[in-house]
Amino acid sequence: MSKRYAFHVNMALCIGCDTCAMACKNQYHQEAGIVWRKVYPVSEAIYPHRDRAWMSLACNHCDNPPCLEGCPASAYTKRDDGVVVHHPDLCIGCQQCLHTCPFGVPQYNPHTKKAEKCSLCWERLDAGLQPACVQGCPTGALTLVDLETFDDPNAIQFPPGFPHLPEVGPSTRFTLPEQPKIVRRES
Amino acid sequence: MHESKSSGAQNIALALGNNLSRRSFLKILMMTGAAAALPGTGLLRSFSQEGPVFGRATFAGPGAYQTFRNACPRNCYDTCGIVSYVKDGVLEFVEGEPTSTYTNGGLCVKGYAYPRTVYSPDRIKYPMRQVGRGSGNWERISWEEALDAISGKILEIKEKDGSLLGMALTKYSGNFGITHYGVEGMLSSLGYTTRFVGTPCWPAGIDAQNYDMGNMWCNDPEDMAQSKYIIVWGANPAYCSVHSLKYIYEAKKRGAKVVVIDPVLTQTAVKGDEYWQIKPGADGALALAMSRHLIDQGLVSREWVAANGLGYDEYEAYIKANVTVEWGAEQAGLPVDVVKRVAEEFAAADPATIWIGYGMQRHVNGGVNVRAIDALVAMTGNVGKPGGGARYGHLFTWGFNYNAMVQAAPEGSVGYTGATGPKGEFDTGQGADAAATYTDRTFNINKIGQEILDAQDPPVRLLWIANKNVVSQDFDKNKIVKAFEKVEMIVAVDLFFNPTVEQADIVLPTVTPFEDWTVNVSYWHYWLHLNEQAIKPLFETKSDIEIASALSAVLNAKQPGSCTFPQNIDAKEMMIKEFNDGIYQLFGITSWEDLRKGAAKAKLPSSASWSDLKFATPSGKYEFKSEIAQTNGHTALPEYKAGREAYAPLRLLTPHAKHGLHSQFQNLDWMHDLNPEPLVYVHPRTAGAKGIVDGDTVRVFNPTGEIRLKAQLTNNVPADTLLMYEAWFGAKNGFNVNLLVDDVSSDMGAYKTGSPGVAIHDQFADIEKVAA
Amino acid sequence: MTAQTPSILHFSRFFFAANAAELQSAYEGLASDGAPLPVVTDWREVAFSFNRLFVGPRALQAPPYASLYLDGDDTRLMGASTSRIRQLYAMLGLASPWQDRIPDDHLALELDALWQIEQALATVASPQLQDARDYLIGRLRAWVPAFVGRIQAAPQVHPVIVAVADALTRALGRVDPIAVC
């Protein structure tokens, strides 16, 4: 059976340390201003403490990737293992994918005049290595899972604050953050 | 290709991607005589007959890189092992050391930014001299010119004063590689000088643990996974020790409870089971209150204190006479029932541990507060136990030769004749000559401004600054800049043009870890990392010991015998000379070369410090009552000591940041992508009363100085507290928390590090909205 | 061989100068080529400005490295363009003695390569060298204008350096009218 690779973002373990985002830059040397993985703070409406719960997001490597469907240059392919790869050599820089991706993943690089995004470190995967961000995560909050075998009962596909788009089928899975008992100073 | 549209140029562009084409191109040039017609004597030279090493033209898979072992030396708990991937002489990317279970193959946000440090076009590249301090008029000089000027000043001072005490060194933690103690060695090799001694970081706690146990020695952090109860007290590993979190998580997974005590609802705090918002500086009162409750409930480990303690009965009597749970809870601002419950839970858990952070000892009562917490751990019998312990730090693995550091003064050197103490926490006393008539003169590293202003007979004439961005990181910036006006020559050795270099007369360019040979250990975990030279030093950068060696050569040429530092050193040989049999045995290796295959961990008899319960105190016991403390002017028992009186309406906290380590990393462009600007964090109620809304530009001010920056509203901070994370954001941003932090001392530190610490978190300020 | 050939050498030496004396020497070379350049009274002032622009220790106003302009990443040395020019030097049988220390795409090194090719072409007819020359001129024309733009925009810039930079732009424009876009 073929694999279906996905990121599992365990927000209960995530400390928002930005290591994953920097590990990606370290590997791909994106120019200043271009970030493939970003660690977003969860809004206070969802988690009651500002900048204390985080959602580390890159490409969601969707089941039905709108970037691929809308690309006039066939610059996107979906591999058998689920990875949605962007091919810069085919990309014509039309920016269609920037509009069709509901998660705002592809970024336009004004220097190369092409789109770019996380392709799940497919070269590293093929070499038997973990994606750079996953290898870098110091707390085990970001892992690579195979959805064919992944059966964590606490993991969900659409946490609060993440676009609810079942028809697109984003592969990323989430575990929600927890809250400590808080004893504030009596002032 | 953007370079050209012509077909000839296109051929070249294509050839550049093809190894074979390039070779045949050169072959044709040689056959047709065209190669011989190139002068080959310009800036570019004809290479020898072996021919060029062509770069790999195709995509580099993981096997296409040379790898080297490095270590992050930037004063961090984690001191990560690094694997560096080099292609065609260029550092392409870094990864965490996979053979260390602590680093575990990953770095942190700072470590992954290293390629940006190495190849920043803004690195300092050449020795340079500023014509008019602070003028911004810099001329490039050769190393020879730089060392001629510096050596000239050294000889001039000796001639004028009859000693070299007019030359001073301030150096701290910019690079903790063992060979970098060669900076101290350089000063020793010149004679007796003035040293700024101590540490701004952790001295009060070091003294506290020395009074209690005879040394600072923590359990292996990896054994926290076995703890049944963890109190993280004034530490924020989610920002400052990200690799430790996994052990706390593992303990939680196995059923342990985690309580985080901190004035701020930190990122660590929300990962615990319970968070207590303590009043800053009330840590001692809280520990005493918890201890009182243990006494009242009969939860003290009588057996342990009887067998291993000294003066426990007196401590208990002190607590009974002076402390109630209600009083201590009120001091800390916490409910009595909560304090009682956690004290009971802590006593019941086996093993239970407290991680004592460096933040909580940066107070005027910080040292004695650490002692009270140590006592709490000891009273419950948790000292000396795997998974237990009063964890603070250790220097257990630092037994190197300090070959670069230990240098003799030149014959006939004249120095200081008064009494001096240790020169910092890493001063092992090695090389000290008890019979020597003279010593160095020591000044408090944490009061550099005041010390320079006060220095006489001789004044500080020449100041050498290495591994330290004094003007950003030392206290009361304005006073420091004023004091510098008194100094005749300032030499700064650094990577980037920071506010310290701005005030220097001569700047010397130095190396990153990737251009250096050294060896690194941690003051927290027990791993040993080799640091190999992975790439050539860029431009004219030199390591600290190469600078010392070059200076020695110049001085000895001018005045034979005037400097004992070895000349013509080899950096790798100097690294090898730091190893000894003790290190080899401790780490179970036979040669330093074993470390090329991966990291080594100390072979510990137990993961617990003090596992044999033989303490290094005069009594050999855990000293609840310390006579040494009393001799040094403290209470013998860890008695309550009040905090600093407020001098402005709001408490000001300036702890360590997520995206930087002191003044390193946050200046890099990649870091700006993730964290673009400094902020002051204000409670919404406090902000509301001042008419401040989120994103407003504000002025934070106190008698020491003022800062303007944006405010962020958050109830992560208490209403009576302002929070700013310390950092240097680079040349375009003048943010510096030490415009607001004065140099008032903490209670302890002088015993083991030579100077007391600084009450960094006993600071106060006010805030108001200003026009953006 | 064109009349501008010696100038390329002097431009190279100017941008590689380590101090006021070397700046002056290269400048006099340029002036002797007939370039219309202003008279300089204080070479130290020129050196201060030169260092602010190209050397340090402050963050550089106009770093003289091609990759910062060609690779779209103006805060990292040793980029892909650095590797490409090193390969070109190797194809010519040349190498920088400062390899891996000073990036191979320092303006002075690229100009030196151009000067050496010009020297060779003066004595031998080599289509390969002609191609290399076309490539190099095209490359220099692709980044030097942006570099010169940063010089012109720099605060406190010494007018003499602007004059030399403008002269370089003109010289590169004249070297070969047919080769490039």
PDB file of N, CA and C in Angstrom, chain B residues 3 6 8-9 12 16 22 25-26 28-29 37-40 42-47 54 88 91 116 119 121-122 125 128 136-140 497 536-537 539 669, chain C residues 12 18 44 48 51-52 56-60 65 73 75-78 84 86-88 90-95 97 99 101 112-113 116 120 123 128 131 135 138-139 179:
ATOM      1  N   GLU B   3      22.576  36.897 -17.566  1.00  0.00           N
ATOM      2  CA  GLU B   3      23.801  37.631 -17.843  1.00  0.00           C
ATOM      3  C   GLU B   3      23.905  38.083 -19.302  1.00  0.00           C
ATOM      4  N   SER B   6      23.801  36.762 -25.972  1.00  0.00           N
ATOM      5  CA  SER B   6      24.569  36.331 -27.140  1.00  0.00           C
ATOM      6  C   SER B   6      24.904  34.850 -27.031  1.00  0.00           C
ATOM      7  N   GLY B   8      27.595  33.104 -27.767  1.00  0.00           N
ATOM      8  CA  GLY B   8      28.877  32.774 -27.153  1.00  0.00           C
ATOM      9  C   GLY B   8      28.775  32.794 -25.645  1.00  0.00           C
ATOM     10  N   ALA B   9      28.150  33.855 -25.126  1.00  0.00           N
ATOM     11  CA  ALA B   9      27.988  33.969 -23.680  1.00  0.00           C
ATOM     12  C   ALA B   9      27.089  32.862 -23.174  1.00  0.00           C
ATOM     13  N   ILE B  12      28.944  29.759 -22.594  1.00  0.00           N
ATOM     14  CA  ILE B  12      29.668  29.821 -21.326  1.00  0.00           C
ATOM     15  C   ILE B  12      28.711  29.530 -20.169  1.00  0.00           C
ATOM     16  N   LEU B  16      29.026  26.488 -17.421  1.00  0.00           N
ATOM     17  CA  LEU B  16      29.209  26.678 -15.979  1.00  0.00           C
ATOM     18  C   LEU B  16      28.425  25.645 -15.179  1.00  0.00           C
ATOM     19  N   ARG B  22      33.415  22.383 -18.832  1.00  0.00           N
ATOM     20  CA  ARG B  22      34.410  23.317 -18.304  1.00  0.00           C
ATOM     21  C   ARG B  22      35.824  22.776 -18.526  1.00  0.00           C
ATOM     22  N   PHE B  25      36.729  23.080 -22.148  1.00  0.00           N
ATOM     23  CA  PHE B  25      36.952  24.490 -22.480  1.00  0.00           C
ATOM     24  C   PHE B  25      38.387  24.876 -22.143  1.00  0.00           C
ATOM     25  N   LEU B  26      38.785  24.522 -20.927  1.00  0.00           N
ATOM     26  CA  LEU B  26      40.144  24.861 -20.493  1.00  0.00           C
ATOM     27  C   LEU B  26      41.185  24.151 -21.369  1.00  0.00           C
ATOM     28  N   ILE B  28      40.913  23.348 -24.487  1.00  0.00           N
ATOM     29  CA  ILE B  28      41.039  24.071 -25.761  1.00  0.00           C
ATOM     30  C   ILE B  28      41.882  25.328 -25.578  1.00  0.00           C
ATOM     31  N   LEU B  29      41.604  26.059 -24.479  1.00  0.00           N
ATOM     32  CA  LEU B  29      42.392  27.277 -24.228  1.00  0.00           C
ATOM     33  C   LEU B  29      43.873  26.944 -24.150  1.00  0.00           C
ATOM     34  N   ALA B  37      48.288  33.071 -22.918  1.00  0.00           N
ATOM     35  CA  ALA B  37      48.268  34.508 -23.196  1.00  0.00           C
ATOM     36  C   ALA B  37      47.630  35.301 -22.053  1.00  0.00           C
ATOM     37  N   LEU B  38      46.878  34.621 -21.183  1.00  0.00           N
ATOM     38  CA  LEU B  38      46.312  35.311 -20.019  1.00  0.00           C
ATOM     39  C   LEU B  38      47.451  35.681 -19.092  1.00  0.00           C
ATOM     40  N   PRO B  39      47.518  36.900 -18.608  1.00  0.00           N
ATOM     41  CA  PRO B  39      48.666  37.285 -17.770  1.00  0.00           C
ATOM     42  C   PRO B  39      48.850  36.342 -16.573  1.00  0.00           C
ATOM     43  N   GLY B  40      47.747  35.969 -15.928  1.00  0.00           N
ATOM     44  CA  GLY B  40      47.861  35.045 -14.791  1.00  0.00           C
ATOM     45  C   GLY B  40      48.598  35.642 -13.617  1.00  0.00           C
ATOM     46  N   GLY B  42      47.511  38.846 -12.363  1.00  0.00           N
ATOM     47  CA  GLY B  42      46.690  39.927 -11.804  1.00  0.00           C
ATOM     48  C   GLY B  42      46.282  39.560 -10.397  1.00  0.00           C
ATOM     49  N   LEU B  43      45.081  40.024 -10.009  1.00  0.00           N
ATOM     50  CA  LEU B  43      44.550  39.581  -8.721  1.00  0.00           C
ATOM     51  C   LEU B  43      44.347  38.068  -8.780  1.00  0.00           C
ATOM     52  N   LEU B  44      43.836  37.614  -9.926  1.00  0.00           N
ATOM     53  CA  LEU B  44      43.652  36.180 -10.138  1.00  0.00           C
ATOM     54  C   LEU B  44      44.949  35.589 -10.663  1.00  0.00           C
ATOM     55  N   ARG B  45      45.273  34.386 -10.211  1.00  0.00           N
ATOM     56  CA  ARG B  45      46.539  33.753 -10.601  1.00  0.00           C
ATOM     57  C   ARG B  45      46.287  32.475 -11.381  1.00  0.00           C
ATOM     58  N   SER B  46      47.216  32.183 -12.300  1.00  0.00           N
ATOM     59  CA  SER B  46      47.170  30.874 -12.954  1.00  0.00           C
ATOM     60  C   SER B  46      47.430  29.818 -11.900  1.00  0.00           C
ATOM     61  N   PHE B  47      46.611  28.754 -11.906  1.00  0.00           N
ATOM     62  CA  PHE B  47      46.864  27.739 -10.891  1.00  0.00           C
ATOM     63  C   PHE B  47      47.866  26.696 -11.371  1.00  0.00           C
ATOM     64  N   PHE B  54      36.808  21.656  -9.803  1.00  0.00           N
ATOM     65  CA  PHE B  54      35.536  22.183 -10.287  1.00  0.00           C
ATOM     66  C   PHE B  54      34.429  21.874  -9.305  1.00  0.00           C
ATOM     67  N   ASP B  88      31.943  22.722  -1.825  1.00  0.00           N
ATOM     68  CA  ASP B  88      32.856  23.645  -2.501  1.00  0.00           C
ATOM     69  C   ASP B  88      33.369  24.728  -1.558  1.00  0.00           C
ATOM     70  N   LEU B  91      29.727  26.731   3.564  1.00  0.00           N
ATOM     71  CA  LEU B  91      28.806  26.135   4.526  1.00  0.00           C
ATOM     72  C   LEU B  91      27.390  26.310   3.984  1.00  0.00           C
ATOM     73  N   ARG B 116      23.642  32.316   8.147  1.00  0.00           N
ATOM     74  CA  ARG B 116      23.420  33.744   7.920  1.00  0.00           C
ATOM     75  C   ARG B 116      24.461  34.590   8.644  1.00  0.00           C
ATOM     76  N   TYR B 119      27.896  34.190   6.551  1.00  0.00           N
ATOM     77  CA  TYR B 119      27.973  34.845   5.237  1.00  0.00           C
ATOM     78  C   TYR B 119      27.262  36.200   5.190  1.00  0.00           C
ATOM     79  N   PRO B 121      27.039  39.876   4.686  1.00  0.00           N
ATOM     80  CA  PRO B 121      27.964  40.863   4.121  1.00  0.00           C
ATOM     81  C   PRO B 121      28.356  41.934   5.136  1.00  0.00           C
ATOM     82  N   ASP B 122      27.657  41.954   6.274  1.00  0.00           N
ATOM     83  CA  ASP B 122      27.936  42.981   7.283  1.00  0.00           C
ATOM     84  C   ASP B 122      28.925  42.525   8.346  1.00  0.00           C
ATOM     85  N   LYS B 125      35.305  42.494   8.625  1.00  0.00           N
ATOM     86  CA  LYS B 125      36.170  41.715   7.737  1.00  0.00           C
ATOM     87  C   LYS B 125      37.657  41.950   7.947  1.00  0.00           C
ATOM     88  N   MET B 128      40.368  47.432  11.665  1.00  0.00           N
ATOM     89  CA  MET B 128      40.103  48.808  11.264  1.00  0.00           C
ATOM     90  C   MET B 128      40.304  49.753  12.440  1.00  0.00           C
ATOM     91  N   GLY B 136      32.543  57.464  13.166  1.00  0.00           N
ATOM     92  CA  GLY B 136      32.124  56.692  11.996  1.00  0.00           C
ATOM     93  C   GLY B 136      33.145  56.762  10.868  1.00  0.00           C
ATOM     94  N   ASN B 137      34.280  57.414  11.108  1.00  0.00           N
ATOM     95  CA  ASN B 137      35.355  57.475  10.102  1.00  0.00           C
ATOM     96  C   ASN B 137      36.353  56.356  10.375  1.00  0.00           C
ATOM     97  N   TRP B 138      36.268  55.316   9.593  1.00  0.00           N
ATOM     98  CA  TRP B 138      37.107  54.142   9.821  1.00  0.00           C
ATOM     99  C   TRP B 138      38.091  53.973   8.678  1.00  0.00           C
ATOM    100  N   GLU B 139      39.340  53.653   9.037  1.00  0.00           N
ATOM    101  CA  GLU B 139      40.295  53.294   7.994  1.00  0.00           C
ATOM    102  C   GLU B 139      40.709  51.845   8.187  1.00  0.00           C
ATOM    103  N   ARG B 140      40.847  51.186   7.040  1.00  0.00           N
ATOM    104  CA  ARG B 140      41.281  49.793   7.093  1.00  0.00           C
ATOM    105  C   ARG B 140      42.777  49.768   7.371  1.00  0.00           C
ATOM    106  N   PHE B 497      29.294  44.977  13.661  1.00  0.00           N
ATOM    107  CA  PHE B 497      29.421  46.352  14.119  1.00  0.00           C
ATOM    108  C   PHE B 497      28.269  46.662  15.081  1.00  0.00           C
ATOM    109  N   LYS B 536      37.238  27.869   5.660  1.00  0.00           N
ATOM    110  CA  LYS B 536      38.325  28.809   5.930  1.00  0.00           C
ATOM    111  C   LYS B 536      37.763  30.062   6.585  1.00  0.00           C
ATOM    112  N   PRO B 537      38.527  30.676   7.474  1.00  0.00           N
ATOM    113  CA  PRO B 537      38.057  31.946   8.052  1.00  0.00           C
ATOM    114  C   PRO B 537      37.855  32.980   6.940  1.00  0.00           C
ATOM    115  N   PHE B 539      37.627  36.496   4.970  1.00  0.00           N
ATOM    116  CA  PHE B 539      38.373  37.758   4.963  1.00  0.00           C
ATOM    117  C   PHE B 539      39.634  37.621   5.831  1.00  0.00           C
ATOM    118  N   ASP B 669      19.027  38.929   9.267  1.00  0.00           N
ATOM    119  CA  ASP B 669      17.829  39.219   8.457  1.00  0.00           C
ATOM    120  C   ASP B 669      16.779  38.108   8.585  1.00  0.00           C
TER     121      ASP B 669
ATOM    122  N   SER C  12      39.668  47.817 -11.366  1.00  0.00           N
ATOM    123  CA  SER C  12      39.820  46.654 -10.496  1.00  0.00           C
ATOM    124  C   SER C  12      40.640  47.014  -9.262  1.00  0.00           C
ATOM    125  N   ALA C  18      43.169  48.819  -0.332  1.00  0.00           N
ATOM    126  CA  ALA C  18      43.111  48.555   1.102  1.00  0.00           C
ATOM    127  C   ALA C  18      43.267  49.831   1.921  1.00  0.00           C
ATOM    128  N   ARG C  44      42.242  60.664   2.632  1.00  0.00           N
ATOM    129  CA  ARG C  44      41.713  60.013   3.824  1.00  0.00           C
ATOM    130  C   ARG C  44      40.183  60.066   3.830  1.00  0.00           C
ATOM    131  N   PHE C  48      37.509  56.974   4.024  1.00  0.00           N
ATOM    132  CA  PHE C  48      36.407  56.823   4.992  1.00  0.00           C
ATOM    133  C   PHE C  48      35.114  56.451   4.269  1.00  0.00           C
ATOM    134  N   ASN C  51      35.246  52.943   2.771  1.00  0.00           N
ATOM    135  CA  ASN C  51      35.030  51.898   3.770  1.00  0.00           C
ATOM    136  C   ASN C  51      33.568  51.803   4.191  1.00  0.00           C
ATOM    137  N   ARG C  52      32.898  52.949   4.303  1.00  0.00           N
ATOM    138  CA  ARG C  52      31.460  52.903   4.619  1.00  0.00           C
ATOM    139  C   ARG C  52      30.696  52.149   3.524  1.00  0.00           C
ATOM    140  N   GLY C  56      33.547  48.266   5.607  1.00  0.00           N
ATOM    141  CA  GLY C  56      33.079  48.109   6.978  1.00  0.00           C
ATOM    142  C   GLY C  56      33.779  49.090   7.891  1.00  0.00           C
ATOM    143  N   PRO C  57      33.751  48.881   9.196  1.00  0.00           N
ATOM    144  CA  PRO C  57      33.126  47.740   9.878  1.00  0.00           C
ATOM    145  C   PRO C  57      31.603  47.846  10.011  1.00  0.00           C
ATOM    146  N   ARG C  58      31.040  49.004   9.709  1.00  0.00           N
ATOM    147  CA  ARG C  58      29.583  49.113   9.747  1.00  0.00           C
ATOM    148  C   ARG C  58      28.954  48.251   8.658  1.00  0.00           C
ATOM    149  N   ALA C  59      27.657  48.028   8.769  1.00  0.00           N
ATOM    150  CA  ALA C  59      26.908  47.382   7.693  1.00  0.00           C
ATOM    151  C   ALA C  59      27.186  48.154   6.404  1.00  0.00           C
ATOM    152  N   LEU C  60      27.472  47.431   5.317  1.00  0.00           N
ATOM    153  CA  LEU C  60      27.935  48.076   4.090  1.00  0.00           C
ATOM    154  C   LEU C  60      26.807  48.814   3.372  1.00  0.00           C
ATOM    155  N   TYR C  65      29.801  42.724  -4.082  1.00  0.00           N
ATOM    156  CA  TYR C  65      29.774  41.295  -4.425  1.00  0.00           C
ATOM    157  C   TYR C  65      28.590  40.986  -5.324  1.00  0.00           C
ATOM    158  N   ASP C  73      19.246  37.796  -3.214  1.00  0.00           N
ATOM    159  CA  ASP C  73      19.406  37.627  -1.776  1.00  0.00           C
ATOM    160  C   ASP C  73      20.534  38.549  -1.351  1.00  0.00           C
ATOM    161  N   THR C  75      21.584  39.621   1.420  1.00  0.00           N
ATOM    162  CA  THR C  75      22.185  39.541   2.743  1.00  0.00           C
ATOM    163  C   THR C  75      22.956  38.244   2.947  1.00  0.00           C
ATOM    164  N   ARG C  76      23.371  37.606   1.862  1.00  0.00           N
ATOM    165  CA  ARG C  76      24.191  36.407   2.018  1.00  0.00           C
ATOM    166  C   ARG C  76      25.296  36.377   0.972  1.00  0.00           C
ATOM    167  N   LEU C  77      26.526  36.304   1.446  1.00  0.00           N
ATOM    168  CA  LEU C  77      27.651  36.137   0.533  1.00  0.00           C
ATOM    169  C   LEU C  77      27.739  34.676   0.108  1.00  0.00           C
ATOM    170  N   MET C  78      28.588  34.403  -0.871  1.00  0.00           N
ATOM    171  CA  MET C  78      28.854  33.029  -1.311  1.00  0.00           C
ATOM    172  C   MET C  78      27.602  32.346  -1.867  1.00  0.00           C
ATOM    173  N   ARG C  84      29.376  30.340  -9.637  1.00  0.00           N
ATOM    174  CA  ARG C  84      29.474  30.384 -11.113  1.00  0.00           C
ATOM    175  C   ARG C  84      30.715  31.127 -11.583  1.00  0.00           C
ATOM    176  N   ARG C  86      33.453  31.570  -9.968  1.00  0.00           N
ATOM    177  CA  ARG C  86      34.645  30.782  -9.637  1.00  0.00           C
ATOM    178  C   ARG C  86      34.884  29.739 -10.731  1.00  0.00           C
ATOM    179  N   GLN C  87      33.782  29.166 -11.207  1.00  0.00           N
ATOM    180  CA  GLN C  87      33.911  28.173 -12.272  1.00  0.00           C
ATOM    181  C   GLN C  87      34.439  28.807 -13.557  1.00  0.00           C
ATOM    182  N   LEU C  88      34.012  30.033 -13.818  1.00  0.00           N
ATOM    183  CA  LEU C  88      34.516  30.712 -15.016  1.00  0.00           C
ATOM    184  C   LEU C  88      36.026  30.930 -14.903  1.00  0.00           C
ATOM    185  N   ALA C  90      38.059  29.215 -13.261  1.00  0.00           N
ATOM    186  CA  ALA C  90      38.717  27.909 -13.409  1.00  0.00           C
ATOM    187  C   ALA C  90      38.801  27.507 -14.877  1.00  0.00           C
ATOM    188  N   MET C  91      37.745  27.836 -15.628  1.00  0.00           N
ATOM    189  CA  MET C  91      37.768  27.519 -17.062  1.00  0.00           C
ATOM    190  C   MET C  91      38.896  28.255 -17.771  1.00  0.00           C
ATOM    191  N   LEU C  92      39.278  29.390 -17.213  1.00  0.00           N
ATOM    192  CA  LEU C  92      40.348  30.174 -17.815  1.00  0.00           C
ATOM    193  C   LEU C  92      41.711  29.770 -17.258  1.00  0.00           C
ATOM    194  N   GLY C  93      41.684  28.822 -16.321  1.00  0.00           N
ATOM    195  CA  GLY C  93      42.937  28.431 -15.687  1.00  0.00           C
ATOM    196  C   GLY C  93      43.360  29.400 -14.604  1.00  0.00           C
ATOM    197  N   LEU C  94      42.400  30.138 -14.093  1.00  0.00           N
ATOM    198  CA  LEU C  94      42.716  31.144 -13.080  1.00  0.00           C
ATOM    199  C   LEU C  94      42.041  30.792 -11.758  1.00  0.00           C
ATOM    200  N   ALA C  95      42.614  31.259 -10.690  1.00  0.00           N
ATOM    201  CA  ALA C  95      42.000  31.084  -9.371  1.00  0.00           C
ATOM    202  C   ALA C  95      42.386  32.261  -8.498  1.00  0.00           C
ATOM    203  N   PRO C  97      43.726  33.843  -5.156  1.00  0.00           N
ATOM    204  CA  PRO C  97      44.503  33.431  -3.981  1.00  0.00           C
ATOM    205  C   PRO C  97      43.694  33.561  -2.688  1.00  0.00           C
ATOM    206  N   GLN C  99      40.604  32.527  -2.361  1.00  0.00           N
ATOM    207  CA  GLN C  99      39.444  31.655  -2.512  1.00  0.00           C
ATOM    208  C   GLN C  99      38.915  31.189  -1.164  1.00  0.00           C
ATOM    209  N   ARG C 101      37.885  32.892   1.114  1.00  0.00           N
ATOM    210  CA  ARG C 101      38.036  33.935   2.132  1.00  0.00           C
ATOM    211  C   ARG C 101      37.364  35.224   1.664  1.00  0.00           C
ATOM    212  N   ASP C 112      39.214  42.040 -12.855  1.00  0.00           N
ATOM    213  CA  ASP C 112      40.553  41.519 -13.135  1.00  0.00           C
ATOM    214  C   ASP C 112      40.484  40.406 -14.189  1.00  0.00           C
ATOM    215  N   ALA C 113      39.481  39.540 -14.060  1.00  0.00           N
ATOM    216  CA  ALA C 113      39.320  38.467 -15.056  1.00  0.00           C
ATOM    217  C   ALA C 113      39.080  39.069 -16.438  1.00  0.00           C
ATOM    218  N   GLN C 116      42.286  40.418 -17.798  1.00  0.00           N
ATOM    219  CA  GLN C 116      43.204  39.360 -18.252  1.00  0.00           C
ATOM    220  C   GLN C 116      42.746  38.785 -19.599  1.00  0.00           C
ATOM    221  N   ALA C 120      44.822  38.826 -23.163  1.00  0.00           N
ATOM    222  CA  ALA C 120      45.091  37.641 -23.976  1.00  0.00           C
ATOM    223  C   ALA C 120      44.571  37.831 -25.397  1.00  0.00           C
ATOM    224  N   THR C 123      46.680  39.320 -28.064  1.00  0.00           N
ATOM    225  CA  THR C 123      47.772  38.572 -28.705  1.00  0.00           C
ATOM    226  C   THR C 123      47.305  37.306 -29.414  1.00  0.00           C
ATOM    227  N   GLN C 128      36.924  30.953 -27.899  1.00  0.00           N
ATOM    228  CA  GLN C 128      36.531  30.594 -26.539  1.00  0.00           C
ATOM    229  C   GLN C 128      36.706  31.791 -25.604  1.00  0.00           C
ATOM    230  N   ASP C 131      34.054  34.262 -26.179  1.00  0.00           N
ATOM    231  CA  ASP C 131      32.801  33.873 -25.518  1.00  0.00           C
ATOM    232  C   ASP C 131      32.850  34.200 -24.027  1.00  0.00           C
ATOM    233  N   TYR C 135      30.438  36.734 -21.986  1.00  0.00           N
ATOM    234  CA  TYR C 135      29.694  36.314 -20.804  1.00  0.00           C
ATOM    235  C   TYR C 135      29.977  37.250 -19.628  1.00  0.00           C
ATOM    236  N   GLY C 138      28.500  40.677 -20.041  1.00  0.00           N
ATOM    237  CA  GLY C 138      27.048  40.606 -19.813  1.00  0.00           C
ATOM    238  C   GLY C 138      26.731  40.506 -18.338  1.00  0.00           C
ATOM    239  N   ARG C 139      27.494  39.707 -17.660  1.00  0.00           N
ATOM    240  CA  ARG C 139      27.269  39.536 -16.221  1.00  0.00           C
ATOM    241  C   ARG C 139      27.518  40.848 -15.470  1.00  0.00           C
ATOM    242  N   ALA C 179      27.920  42.674 -27.879  1.00  0.00           N
ATOM    243  CA  ALA C 179      27.754  41.380 -27.234  1.00  0.00           C
ATOM    244  C   ALA C 179      26.461  41.211 -26.460  1.00  0.00           C
TER     245      ALA C 179
END
